[in-house]
Short mmCIF file of C-alpha atoms in Angstrom, two decimals:
data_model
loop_
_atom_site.label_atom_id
_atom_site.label_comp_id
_atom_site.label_asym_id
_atom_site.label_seq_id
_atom_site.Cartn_x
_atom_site.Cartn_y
_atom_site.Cartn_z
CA UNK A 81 -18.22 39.60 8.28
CA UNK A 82 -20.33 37.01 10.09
CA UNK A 83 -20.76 37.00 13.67
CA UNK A 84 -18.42 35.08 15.44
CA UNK A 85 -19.16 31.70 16.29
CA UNK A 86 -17.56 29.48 18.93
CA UNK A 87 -16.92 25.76 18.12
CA UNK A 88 -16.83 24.09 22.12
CA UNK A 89 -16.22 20.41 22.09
CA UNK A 90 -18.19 18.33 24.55
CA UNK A 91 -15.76 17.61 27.73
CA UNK A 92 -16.54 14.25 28.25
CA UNK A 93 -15.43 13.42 24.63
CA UNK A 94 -12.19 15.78 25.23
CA UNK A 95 -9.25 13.74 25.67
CA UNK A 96 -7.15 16.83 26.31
CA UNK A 97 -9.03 20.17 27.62
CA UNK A 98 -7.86 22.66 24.54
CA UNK A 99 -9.83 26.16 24.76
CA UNK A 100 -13.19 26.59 22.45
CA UNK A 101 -11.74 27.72 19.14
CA UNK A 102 -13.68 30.97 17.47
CA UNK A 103 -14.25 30.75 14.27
CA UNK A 104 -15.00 33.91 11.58
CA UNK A 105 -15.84 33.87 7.82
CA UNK A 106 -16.94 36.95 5.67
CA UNK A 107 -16.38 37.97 1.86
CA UNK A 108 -12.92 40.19 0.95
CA UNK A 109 -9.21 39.49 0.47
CA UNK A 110 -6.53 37.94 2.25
CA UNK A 111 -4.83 40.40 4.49
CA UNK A 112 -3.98 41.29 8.00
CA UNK A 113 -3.08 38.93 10.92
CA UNK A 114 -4.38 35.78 8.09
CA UNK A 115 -2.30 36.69 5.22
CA UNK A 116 0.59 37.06 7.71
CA UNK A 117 -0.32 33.28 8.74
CA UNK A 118 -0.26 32.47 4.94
CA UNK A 119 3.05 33.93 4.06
CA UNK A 120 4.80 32.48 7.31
CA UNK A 121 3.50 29.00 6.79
CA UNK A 122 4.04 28.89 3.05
CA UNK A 123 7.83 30.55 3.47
CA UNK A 124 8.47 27.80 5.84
CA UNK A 125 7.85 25.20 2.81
CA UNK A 126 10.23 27.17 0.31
CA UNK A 127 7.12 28.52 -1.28
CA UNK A 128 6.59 32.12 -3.14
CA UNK A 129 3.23 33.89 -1.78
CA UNK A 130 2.19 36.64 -3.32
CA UNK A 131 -0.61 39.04 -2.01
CA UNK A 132 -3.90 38.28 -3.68
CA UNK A 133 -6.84 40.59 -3.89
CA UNK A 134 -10.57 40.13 -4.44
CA UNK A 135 -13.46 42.65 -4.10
CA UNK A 136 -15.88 42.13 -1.19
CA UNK A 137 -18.77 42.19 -3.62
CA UNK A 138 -18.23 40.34 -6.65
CA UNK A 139 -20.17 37.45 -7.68
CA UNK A 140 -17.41 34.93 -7.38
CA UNK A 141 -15.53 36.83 -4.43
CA UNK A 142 -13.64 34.73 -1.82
CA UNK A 143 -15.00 33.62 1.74
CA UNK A 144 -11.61 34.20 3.94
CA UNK A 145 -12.69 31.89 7.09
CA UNK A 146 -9.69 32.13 10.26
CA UNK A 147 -10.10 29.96 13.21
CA UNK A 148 -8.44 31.99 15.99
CA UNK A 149 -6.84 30.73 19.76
CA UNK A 150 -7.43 33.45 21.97
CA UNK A 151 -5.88 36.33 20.90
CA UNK A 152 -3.78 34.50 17.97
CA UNK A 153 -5.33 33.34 14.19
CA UNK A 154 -4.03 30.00 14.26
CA UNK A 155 -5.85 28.88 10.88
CA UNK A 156 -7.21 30.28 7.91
CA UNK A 157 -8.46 28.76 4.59
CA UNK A 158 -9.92 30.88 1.49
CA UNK A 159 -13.38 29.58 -0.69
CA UNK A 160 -13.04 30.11 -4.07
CA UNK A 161 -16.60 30.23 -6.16
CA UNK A 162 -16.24 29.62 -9.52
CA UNK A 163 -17.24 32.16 -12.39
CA UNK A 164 -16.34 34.44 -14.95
CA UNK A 165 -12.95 34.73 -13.31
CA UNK A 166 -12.52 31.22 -13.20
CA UNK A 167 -10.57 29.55 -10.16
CA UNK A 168 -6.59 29.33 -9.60
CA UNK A 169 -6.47 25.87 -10.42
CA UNK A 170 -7.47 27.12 -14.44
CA UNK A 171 -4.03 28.31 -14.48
CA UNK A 172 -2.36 24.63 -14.41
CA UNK A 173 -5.64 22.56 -14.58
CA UNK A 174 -8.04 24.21 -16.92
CA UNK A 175 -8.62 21.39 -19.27
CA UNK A 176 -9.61 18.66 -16.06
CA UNK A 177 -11.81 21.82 -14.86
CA UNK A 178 -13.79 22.18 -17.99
CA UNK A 179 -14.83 18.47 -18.10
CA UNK A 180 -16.95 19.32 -14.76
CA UNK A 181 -18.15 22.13 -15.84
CA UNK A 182 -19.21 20.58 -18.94
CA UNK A 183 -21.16 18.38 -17.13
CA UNK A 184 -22.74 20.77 -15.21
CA UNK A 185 -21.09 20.31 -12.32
CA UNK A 186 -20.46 23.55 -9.95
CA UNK A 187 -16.95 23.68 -9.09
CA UNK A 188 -15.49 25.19 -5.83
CA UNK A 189 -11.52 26.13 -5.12
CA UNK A 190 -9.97 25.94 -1.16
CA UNK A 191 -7.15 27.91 -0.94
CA UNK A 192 -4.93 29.66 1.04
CA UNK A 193 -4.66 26.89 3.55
CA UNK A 194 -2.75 27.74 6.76
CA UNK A 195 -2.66 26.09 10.27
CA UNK A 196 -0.28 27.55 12.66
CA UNK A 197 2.26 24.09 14.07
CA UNK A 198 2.44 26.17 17.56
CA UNK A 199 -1.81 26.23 18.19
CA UNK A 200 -2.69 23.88 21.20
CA UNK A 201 -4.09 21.75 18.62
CA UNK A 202 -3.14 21.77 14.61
CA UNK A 203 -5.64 19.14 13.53
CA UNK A 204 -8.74 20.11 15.29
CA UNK A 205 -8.03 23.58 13.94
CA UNK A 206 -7.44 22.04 10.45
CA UNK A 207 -10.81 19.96 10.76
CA UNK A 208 -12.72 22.85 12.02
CA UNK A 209 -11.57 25.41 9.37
CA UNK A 210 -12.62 23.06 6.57
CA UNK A 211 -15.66 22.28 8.32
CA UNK A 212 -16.80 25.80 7.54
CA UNK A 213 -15.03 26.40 4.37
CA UNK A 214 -17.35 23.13 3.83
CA UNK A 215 -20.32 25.05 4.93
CA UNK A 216 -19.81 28.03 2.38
CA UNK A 217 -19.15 25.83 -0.16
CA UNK A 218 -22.08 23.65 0.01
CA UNK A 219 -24.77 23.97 2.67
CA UNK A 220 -25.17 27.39 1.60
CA UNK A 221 -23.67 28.13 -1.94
CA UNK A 222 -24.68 24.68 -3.21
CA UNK A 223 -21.15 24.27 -5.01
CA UNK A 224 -21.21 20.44 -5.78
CA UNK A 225 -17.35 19.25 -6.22
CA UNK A 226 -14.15 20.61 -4.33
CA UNK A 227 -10.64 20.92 -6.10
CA UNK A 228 -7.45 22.27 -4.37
CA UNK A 229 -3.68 22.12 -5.89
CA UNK A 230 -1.25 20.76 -3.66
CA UNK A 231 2.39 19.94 -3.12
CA UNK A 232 3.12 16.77 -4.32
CA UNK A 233 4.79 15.74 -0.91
CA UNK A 234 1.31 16.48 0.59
CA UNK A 235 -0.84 14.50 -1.37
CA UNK A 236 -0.72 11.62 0.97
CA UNK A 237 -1.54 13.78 4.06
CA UNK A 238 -4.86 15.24 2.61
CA UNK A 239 -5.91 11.91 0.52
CA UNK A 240 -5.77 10.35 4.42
CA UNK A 241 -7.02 12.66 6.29
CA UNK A 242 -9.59 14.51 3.72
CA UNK A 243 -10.35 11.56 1.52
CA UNK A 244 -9.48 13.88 -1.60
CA UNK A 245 -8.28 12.34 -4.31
CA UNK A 246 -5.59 13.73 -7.41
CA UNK A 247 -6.38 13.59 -10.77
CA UNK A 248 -3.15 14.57 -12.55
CA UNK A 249 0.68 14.21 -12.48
CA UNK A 250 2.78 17.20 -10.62
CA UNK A 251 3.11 20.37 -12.56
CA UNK A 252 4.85 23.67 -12.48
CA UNK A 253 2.93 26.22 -10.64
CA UNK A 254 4.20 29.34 -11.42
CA UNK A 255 2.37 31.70 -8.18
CA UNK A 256 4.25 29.55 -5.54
CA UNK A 257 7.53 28.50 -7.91
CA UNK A 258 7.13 25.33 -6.90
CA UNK A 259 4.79 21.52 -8.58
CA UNK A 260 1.28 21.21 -7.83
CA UNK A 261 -0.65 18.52 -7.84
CA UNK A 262 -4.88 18.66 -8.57
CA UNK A 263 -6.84 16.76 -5.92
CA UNK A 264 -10.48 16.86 -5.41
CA UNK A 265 -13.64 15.07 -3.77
CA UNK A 266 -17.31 15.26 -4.18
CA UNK A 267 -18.73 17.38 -1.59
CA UNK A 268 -21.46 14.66 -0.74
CA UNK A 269 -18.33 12.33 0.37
CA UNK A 270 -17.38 15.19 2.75
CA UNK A 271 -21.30 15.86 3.53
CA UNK A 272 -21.25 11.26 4.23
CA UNK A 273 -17.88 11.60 6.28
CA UNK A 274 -19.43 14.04 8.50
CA UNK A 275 -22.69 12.99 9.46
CA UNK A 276 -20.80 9.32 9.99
CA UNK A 277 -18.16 10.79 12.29
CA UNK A 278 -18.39 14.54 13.05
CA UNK A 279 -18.16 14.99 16.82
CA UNK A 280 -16.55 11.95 17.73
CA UNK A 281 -12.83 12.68 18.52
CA UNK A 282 -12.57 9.15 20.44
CA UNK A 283 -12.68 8.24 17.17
CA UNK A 284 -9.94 9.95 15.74
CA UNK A 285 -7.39 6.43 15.61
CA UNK A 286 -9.69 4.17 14.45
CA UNK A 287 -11.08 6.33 11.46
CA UNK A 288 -7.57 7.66 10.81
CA UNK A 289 -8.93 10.79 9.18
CA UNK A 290 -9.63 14.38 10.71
CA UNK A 291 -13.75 14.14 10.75
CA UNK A 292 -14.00 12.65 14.06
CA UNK A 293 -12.37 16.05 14.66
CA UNK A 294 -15.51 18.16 12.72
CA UNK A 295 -18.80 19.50 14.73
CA UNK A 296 -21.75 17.22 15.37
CA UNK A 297 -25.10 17.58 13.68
CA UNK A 298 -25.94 20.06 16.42
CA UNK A 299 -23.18 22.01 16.20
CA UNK A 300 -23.18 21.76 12.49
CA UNK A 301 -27.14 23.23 12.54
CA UNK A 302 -25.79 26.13 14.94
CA UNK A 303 -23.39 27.47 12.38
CA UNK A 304 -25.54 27.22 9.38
CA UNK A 305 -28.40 29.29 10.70
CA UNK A 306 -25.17 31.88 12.17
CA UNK A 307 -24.27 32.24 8.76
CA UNK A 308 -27.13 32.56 6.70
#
């Protein structure tokens, strides 16, 4: 695992006074306290989780990042790298996967996406986690193009708040029993967002999307030299 780091918010930018969040990343599986989060959250959709496992040391093992509230893990979101294995999304969305590849772009899956609706604050925690799934992805792994399945229901949420976009009709998604959806977004769109508005929750209404809700540049340079 990687040291823990603390994300602290500048006060005078604070409208509300939540505590510093701490977040955690390293390679393995989902399990414990996160994969608890996972199967609570998902349940309270309908949805069928299944424990998944991945070795600590493989070439295209997962980074399990958790965001946790004091004692609690209130978030937790799992980086997929793409490989031999492929990702989850081959499963329903092999054939829109392969076009990026074939043009040599290097694909990275988010997964395993879990925010606990009692933390003091969902959406920072939300922001935050994908900040550093973000990180993983493509400061340091140099993964050039995220993809995620979703819910249909959800698409709206995520193309708002995310700027990711889908690329197909719903399908049948056999792990969760339940349609998916592929969205995705270039991660120099994410890499744009946050430089424009990281670190500026005032503007959280005006942008109406989570980045004002991601670290500064500061912050940002902090946590990449933590985790490499």
């Amino acid at each position: 695992m990687v040291p823990i780091v603390e994300a602290r918010r500048n006060p005078s930018h604070t409208p509300s006074r939540s505590p510093p969040l701490e977040l955690d990343s390293g390679f393995g599986g989902l399990e414990g306290e996160a994969l608890g989060l996972v199967e609570r959250r998902y349940g309270d959709r309908g949805l069928r989780v299944s424990r998944e496992r991945y070795s600590s040391r493989s070439q295209d093992g997962d980074v399990v990042c958790t965001a946790r509230d004091g004692e609690r893990i209130v978030g937790t979101l799992s980086v997929r790298f793409d490989g031999p294995g492929g990702l989850h999304a081959d499963l329903l969305f092999g054939n829109e996967l392969d076009e990026w590849r074939a043009a040599g772009v290097k694909l990275c899956e988010f997964g395993g996406l879990a925010v606990d609706k009692h933390s003091h604050d969902p959406k920072r925690v939300l922001a935050q986690i994908f900040h550093l799934g973000y990180l993983h992805a493509h400061r340091l792994a140099g993964c050039e193009r995220l993809v995620i399945e979703v819910n249909p229901r959800h698409v709206p949420f995520y193309r708002r708040c995310l700027g990711l976009i889908p690329y197909t009709h719903e399908r049948h998604n056999p792990r969760v029993q339940a349609p998916a959806v592929l969205m995705s977004i270039d991660f120099a769109a994410v890499r744009e967002q946050i430089a424009l508005l990281g670190g500026q929750p005032e503007m959280l209404a005006a942008a109406r999307s989570l980045y004002p809700l991601a670290w500064d540049e500061g912050t940002e340079t902090t946590m990449l030299a933590r985790l490499s």
